[in-house]
XYZ file of N, CA and C in Angstrom:
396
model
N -153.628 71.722 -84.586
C -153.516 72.838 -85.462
C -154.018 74.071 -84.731
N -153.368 75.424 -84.734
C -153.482 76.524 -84.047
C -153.447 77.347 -85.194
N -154.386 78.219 -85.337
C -154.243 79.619 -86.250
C -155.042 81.171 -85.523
N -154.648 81.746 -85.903
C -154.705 82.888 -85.614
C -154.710 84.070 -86.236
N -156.096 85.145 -86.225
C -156.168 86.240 -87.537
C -154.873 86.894 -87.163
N -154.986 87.557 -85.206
C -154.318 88.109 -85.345
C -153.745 87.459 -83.267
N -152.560 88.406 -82.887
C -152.265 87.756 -81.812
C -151.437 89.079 -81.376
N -152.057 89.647 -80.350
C -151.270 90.942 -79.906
C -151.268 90.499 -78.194
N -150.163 91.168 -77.759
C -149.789 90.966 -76.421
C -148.383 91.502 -76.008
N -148.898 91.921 -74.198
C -147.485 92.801 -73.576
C -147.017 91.916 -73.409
N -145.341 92.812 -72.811
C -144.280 91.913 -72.245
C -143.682 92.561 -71.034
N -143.586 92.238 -69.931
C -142.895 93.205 -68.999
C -141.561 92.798 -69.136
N -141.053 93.710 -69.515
C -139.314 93.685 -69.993
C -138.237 92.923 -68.716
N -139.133 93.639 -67.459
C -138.173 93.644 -66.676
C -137.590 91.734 -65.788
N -138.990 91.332 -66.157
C -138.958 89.912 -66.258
C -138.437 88.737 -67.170
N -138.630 89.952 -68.541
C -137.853 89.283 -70.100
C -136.036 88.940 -69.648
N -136.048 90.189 -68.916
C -134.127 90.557 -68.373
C -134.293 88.940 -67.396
N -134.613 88.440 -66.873
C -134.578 87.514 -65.699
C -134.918 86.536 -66.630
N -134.934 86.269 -67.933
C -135.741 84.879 -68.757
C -136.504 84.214 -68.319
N -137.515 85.225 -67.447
C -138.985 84.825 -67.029
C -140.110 85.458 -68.386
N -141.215 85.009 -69.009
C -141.930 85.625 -69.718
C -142.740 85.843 -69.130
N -143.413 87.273 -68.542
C -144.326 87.802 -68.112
C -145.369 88.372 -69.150
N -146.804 87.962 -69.436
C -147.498 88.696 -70.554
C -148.738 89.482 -69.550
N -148.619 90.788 -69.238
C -149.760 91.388 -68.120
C -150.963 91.369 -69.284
N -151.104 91.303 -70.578
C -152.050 90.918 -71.447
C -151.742 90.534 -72.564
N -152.606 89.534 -73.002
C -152.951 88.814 -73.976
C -153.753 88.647 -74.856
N -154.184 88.772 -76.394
C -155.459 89.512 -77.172
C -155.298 88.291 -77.860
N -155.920 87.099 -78.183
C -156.511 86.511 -79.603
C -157.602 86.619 -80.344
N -157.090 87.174 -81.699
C -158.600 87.429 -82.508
C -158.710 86.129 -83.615
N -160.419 85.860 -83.840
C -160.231 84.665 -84.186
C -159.595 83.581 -84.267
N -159.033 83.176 -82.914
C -158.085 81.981 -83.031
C -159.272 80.516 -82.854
N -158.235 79.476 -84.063
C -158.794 78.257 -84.471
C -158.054 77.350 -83.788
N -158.749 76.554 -83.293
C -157.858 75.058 -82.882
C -159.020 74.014 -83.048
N -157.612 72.930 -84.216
C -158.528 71.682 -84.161
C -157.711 70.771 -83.443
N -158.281 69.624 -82.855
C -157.461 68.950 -81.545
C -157.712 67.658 -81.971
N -157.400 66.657 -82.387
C -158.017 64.897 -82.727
C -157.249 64.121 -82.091
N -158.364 63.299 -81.588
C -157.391 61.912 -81.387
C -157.984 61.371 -81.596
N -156.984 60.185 -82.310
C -157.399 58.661 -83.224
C -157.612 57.382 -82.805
N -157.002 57.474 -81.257
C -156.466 56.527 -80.484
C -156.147 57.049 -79.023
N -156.162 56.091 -78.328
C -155.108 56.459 -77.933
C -153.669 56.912 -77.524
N -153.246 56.173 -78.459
C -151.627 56.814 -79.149
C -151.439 57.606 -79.869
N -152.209 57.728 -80.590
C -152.263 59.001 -81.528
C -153.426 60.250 -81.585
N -152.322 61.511 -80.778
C -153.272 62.405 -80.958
C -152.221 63.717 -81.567
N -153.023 64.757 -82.341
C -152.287 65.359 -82.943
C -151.955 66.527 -82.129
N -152.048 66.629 -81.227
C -150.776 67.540 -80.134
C -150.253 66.921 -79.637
N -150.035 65.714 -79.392
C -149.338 64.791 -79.101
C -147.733 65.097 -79.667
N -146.839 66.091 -79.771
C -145.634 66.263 -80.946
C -144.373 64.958 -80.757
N -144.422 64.540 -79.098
C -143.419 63.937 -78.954
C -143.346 62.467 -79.705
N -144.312 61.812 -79.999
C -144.839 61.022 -80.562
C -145.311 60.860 -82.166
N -144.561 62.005 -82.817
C -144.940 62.360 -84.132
C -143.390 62.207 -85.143
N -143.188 61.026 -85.766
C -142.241 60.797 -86.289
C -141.819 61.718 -87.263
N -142.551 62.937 -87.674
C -141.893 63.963 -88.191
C -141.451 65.203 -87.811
N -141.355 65.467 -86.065
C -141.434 66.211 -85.767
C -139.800 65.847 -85.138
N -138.935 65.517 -85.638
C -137.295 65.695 -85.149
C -136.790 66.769 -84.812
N -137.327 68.312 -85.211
C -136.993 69.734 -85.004
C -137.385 70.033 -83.614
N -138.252 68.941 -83.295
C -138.700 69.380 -81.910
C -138.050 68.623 -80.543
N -136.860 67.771 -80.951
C -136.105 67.036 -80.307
C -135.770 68.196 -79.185
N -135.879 69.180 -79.240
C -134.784 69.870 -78.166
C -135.081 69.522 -76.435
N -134.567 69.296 -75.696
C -134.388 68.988 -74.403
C -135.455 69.689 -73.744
N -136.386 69.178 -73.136
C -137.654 69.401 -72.428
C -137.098 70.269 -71.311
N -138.062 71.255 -70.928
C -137.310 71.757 -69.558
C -137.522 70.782 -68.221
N -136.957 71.319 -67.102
C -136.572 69.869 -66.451
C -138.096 70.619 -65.327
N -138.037 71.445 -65.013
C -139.486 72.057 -64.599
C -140.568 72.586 -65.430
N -141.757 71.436 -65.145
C -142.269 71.474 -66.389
C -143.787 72.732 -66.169
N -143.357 73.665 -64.572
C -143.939 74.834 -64.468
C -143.436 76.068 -64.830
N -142.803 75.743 -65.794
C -141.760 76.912 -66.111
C -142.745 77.753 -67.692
N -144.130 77.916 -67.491
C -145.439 78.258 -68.080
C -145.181 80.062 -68.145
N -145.340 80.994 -69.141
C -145.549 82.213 -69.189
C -146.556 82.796 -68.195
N -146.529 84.032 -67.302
C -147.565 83.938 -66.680
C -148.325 85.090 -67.629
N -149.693 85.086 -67.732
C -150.869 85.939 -68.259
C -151.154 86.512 -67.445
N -151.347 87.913 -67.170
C -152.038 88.361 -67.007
C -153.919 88.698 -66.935
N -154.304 89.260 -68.160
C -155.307 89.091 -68.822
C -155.155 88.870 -69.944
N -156.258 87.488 -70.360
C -156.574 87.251 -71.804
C -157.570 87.702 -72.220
N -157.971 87.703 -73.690
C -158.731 88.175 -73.691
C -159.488 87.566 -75.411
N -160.543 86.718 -75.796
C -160.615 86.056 -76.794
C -161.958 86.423 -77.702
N -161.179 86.865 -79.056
C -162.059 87.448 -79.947
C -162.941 86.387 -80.869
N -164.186 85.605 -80.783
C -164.463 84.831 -81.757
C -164.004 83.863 -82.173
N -163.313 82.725 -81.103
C -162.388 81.790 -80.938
C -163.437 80.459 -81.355
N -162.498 79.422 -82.295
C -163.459 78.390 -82.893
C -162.582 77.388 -82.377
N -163.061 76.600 -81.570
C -162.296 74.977 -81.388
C -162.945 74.015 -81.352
N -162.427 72.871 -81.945
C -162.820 71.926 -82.533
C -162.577 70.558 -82.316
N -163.333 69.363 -81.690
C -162.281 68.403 -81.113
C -163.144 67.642 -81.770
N -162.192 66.484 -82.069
C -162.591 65.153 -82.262
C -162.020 63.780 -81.490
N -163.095 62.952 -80.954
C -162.661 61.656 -80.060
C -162.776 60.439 -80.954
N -161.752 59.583 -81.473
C -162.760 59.074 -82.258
C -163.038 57.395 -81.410
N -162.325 57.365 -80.520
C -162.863 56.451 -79.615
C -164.003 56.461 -79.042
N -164.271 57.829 -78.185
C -165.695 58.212 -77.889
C -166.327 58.731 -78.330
N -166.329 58.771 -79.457
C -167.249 58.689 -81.208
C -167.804 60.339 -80.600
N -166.955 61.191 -80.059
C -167.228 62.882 -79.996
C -166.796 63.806 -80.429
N -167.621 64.245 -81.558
C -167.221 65.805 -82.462
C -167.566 66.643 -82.102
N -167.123 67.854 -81.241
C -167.543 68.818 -81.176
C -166.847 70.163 -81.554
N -167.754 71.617 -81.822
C -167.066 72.977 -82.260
C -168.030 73.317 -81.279
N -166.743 74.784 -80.697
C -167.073 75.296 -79.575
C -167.058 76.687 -80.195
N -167.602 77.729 -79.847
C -167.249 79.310 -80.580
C -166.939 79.940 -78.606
N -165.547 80.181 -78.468
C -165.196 80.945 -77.492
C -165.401 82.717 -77.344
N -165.599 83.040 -76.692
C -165.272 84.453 -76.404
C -165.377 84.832 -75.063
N -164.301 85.914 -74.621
C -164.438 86.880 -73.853
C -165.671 88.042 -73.809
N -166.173 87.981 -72.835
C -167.334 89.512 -72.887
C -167.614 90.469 -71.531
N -168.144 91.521 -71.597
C -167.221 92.597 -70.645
C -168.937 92.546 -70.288
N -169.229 92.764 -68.901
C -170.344 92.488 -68.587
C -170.697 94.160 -68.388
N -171.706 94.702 -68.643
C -172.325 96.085 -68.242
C -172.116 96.801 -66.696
N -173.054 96.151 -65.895
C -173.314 96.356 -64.530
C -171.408 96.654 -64.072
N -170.822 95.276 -63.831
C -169.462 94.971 -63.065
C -168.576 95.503 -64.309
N -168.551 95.451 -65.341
C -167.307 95.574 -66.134
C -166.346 94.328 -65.749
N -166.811 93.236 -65.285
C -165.892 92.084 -65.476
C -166.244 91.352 -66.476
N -164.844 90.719 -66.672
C -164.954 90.083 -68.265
C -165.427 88.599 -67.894
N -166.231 87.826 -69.102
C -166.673 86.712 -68.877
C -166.020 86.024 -69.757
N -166.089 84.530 -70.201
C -166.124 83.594 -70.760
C -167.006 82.943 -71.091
N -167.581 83.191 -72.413
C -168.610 82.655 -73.023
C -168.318 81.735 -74.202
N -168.927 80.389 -73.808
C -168.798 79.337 -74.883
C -170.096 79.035 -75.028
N -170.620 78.580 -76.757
C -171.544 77.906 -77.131
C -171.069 76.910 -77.578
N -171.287 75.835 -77.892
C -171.089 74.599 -78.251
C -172.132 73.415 -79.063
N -171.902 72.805 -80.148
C -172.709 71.858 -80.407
C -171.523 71.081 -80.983
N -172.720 69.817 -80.731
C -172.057 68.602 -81.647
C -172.573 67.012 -81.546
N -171.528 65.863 -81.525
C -172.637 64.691 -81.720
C -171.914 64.076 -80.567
N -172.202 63.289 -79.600
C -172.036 61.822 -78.091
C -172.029 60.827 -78.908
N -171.553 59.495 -79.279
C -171.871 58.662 -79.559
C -173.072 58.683 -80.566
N -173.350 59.102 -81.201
C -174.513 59.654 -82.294
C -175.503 60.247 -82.523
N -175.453 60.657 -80.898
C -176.593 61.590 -80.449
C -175.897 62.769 -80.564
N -176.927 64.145 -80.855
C -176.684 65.632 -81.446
C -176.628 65.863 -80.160
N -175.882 66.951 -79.730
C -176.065 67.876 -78.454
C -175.808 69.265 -78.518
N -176.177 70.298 -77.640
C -176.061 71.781 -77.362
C -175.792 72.293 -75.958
N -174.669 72.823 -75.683
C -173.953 73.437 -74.220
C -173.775 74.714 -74.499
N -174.446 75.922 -73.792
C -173.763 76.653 -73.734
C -173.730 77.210 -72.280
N -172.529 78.181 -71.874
C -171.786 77.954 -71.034
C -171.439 79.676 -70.820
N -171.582 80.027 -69.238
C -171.116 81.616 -69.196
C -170.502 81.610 -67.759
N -168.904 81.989 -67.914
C -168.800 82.529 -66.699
C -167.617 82.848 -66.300
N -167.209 83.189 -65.090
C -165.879 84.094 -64.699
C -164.695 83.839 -65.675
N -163.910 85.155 -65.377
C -162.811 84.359 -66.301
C -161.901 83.677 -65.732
N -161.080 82.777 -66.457
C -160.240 81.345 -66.032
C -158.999 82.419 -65.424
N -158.907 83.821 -65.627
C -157.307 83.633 -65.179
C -157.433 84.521 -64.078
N -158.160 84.551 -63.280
C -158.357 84.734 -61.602
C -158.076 84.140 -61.329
């Protein structure tokens, strides 16, 4: 499951003309993702494997790097949420982007809690951003 307050982002046209998607930036505000798996066979992004998902029959591309390129992202108050239930692990993560003072480079900041096998835990986490 993916939601989103809001979702703004460029397009360089001139790449749109070539049916390449170029995004030189990318903005998510409050975006949610919950991610589960039940099994190993069953996980819910899993779509190909989801007997109700027939709309999504359409023909896979045959290069499977054929990925939008980003530019910069950039993430407002981002909540994700996973569950293992094999490796008995729940965790919520609160994402964000943050613009550092000194450098003006943007970071990636995650806090995190949740439970290991039944033990509670706390990660939090700061650093470059992923799309360098």
């Amino acid at each position: 499951m993916f939601e989103a307050e809001r979702i703004e982002f460029t397009v360089r046209l001139s790449e749109l003309l070539r049916l390449r998607l170029n995004l030189p930036e990318l903005v998510l505000e409050k975006p949610k993702m919950a991610l589960e798996r039940q099994s190993a066979e069953r996980k819910n992004w899993d779509f190909a494997t989801n007997p109700a998902s027939q709309a999504l029959e359409a023909p896979a591309p045959e290069n499977r790097f054929e990925f939008p390129v980003i530019g910069q992202m950039r993430i407002n108050s981002g909540i994700r949420h996973y569950i293992d239930t094999p490796k008995k692990l729940d965790v919520t993560m609160d994402i964000s982007t943050a613009q550092g003072e000194a450098d003006k480079q943007e970071n990636i900041v995650i806090k995190s809690e949740g439970t290991y096998q039944g033990q509670k835990f706390l990660m939090n986490a700061t650093g470059a951003s992923v799309m360098e």
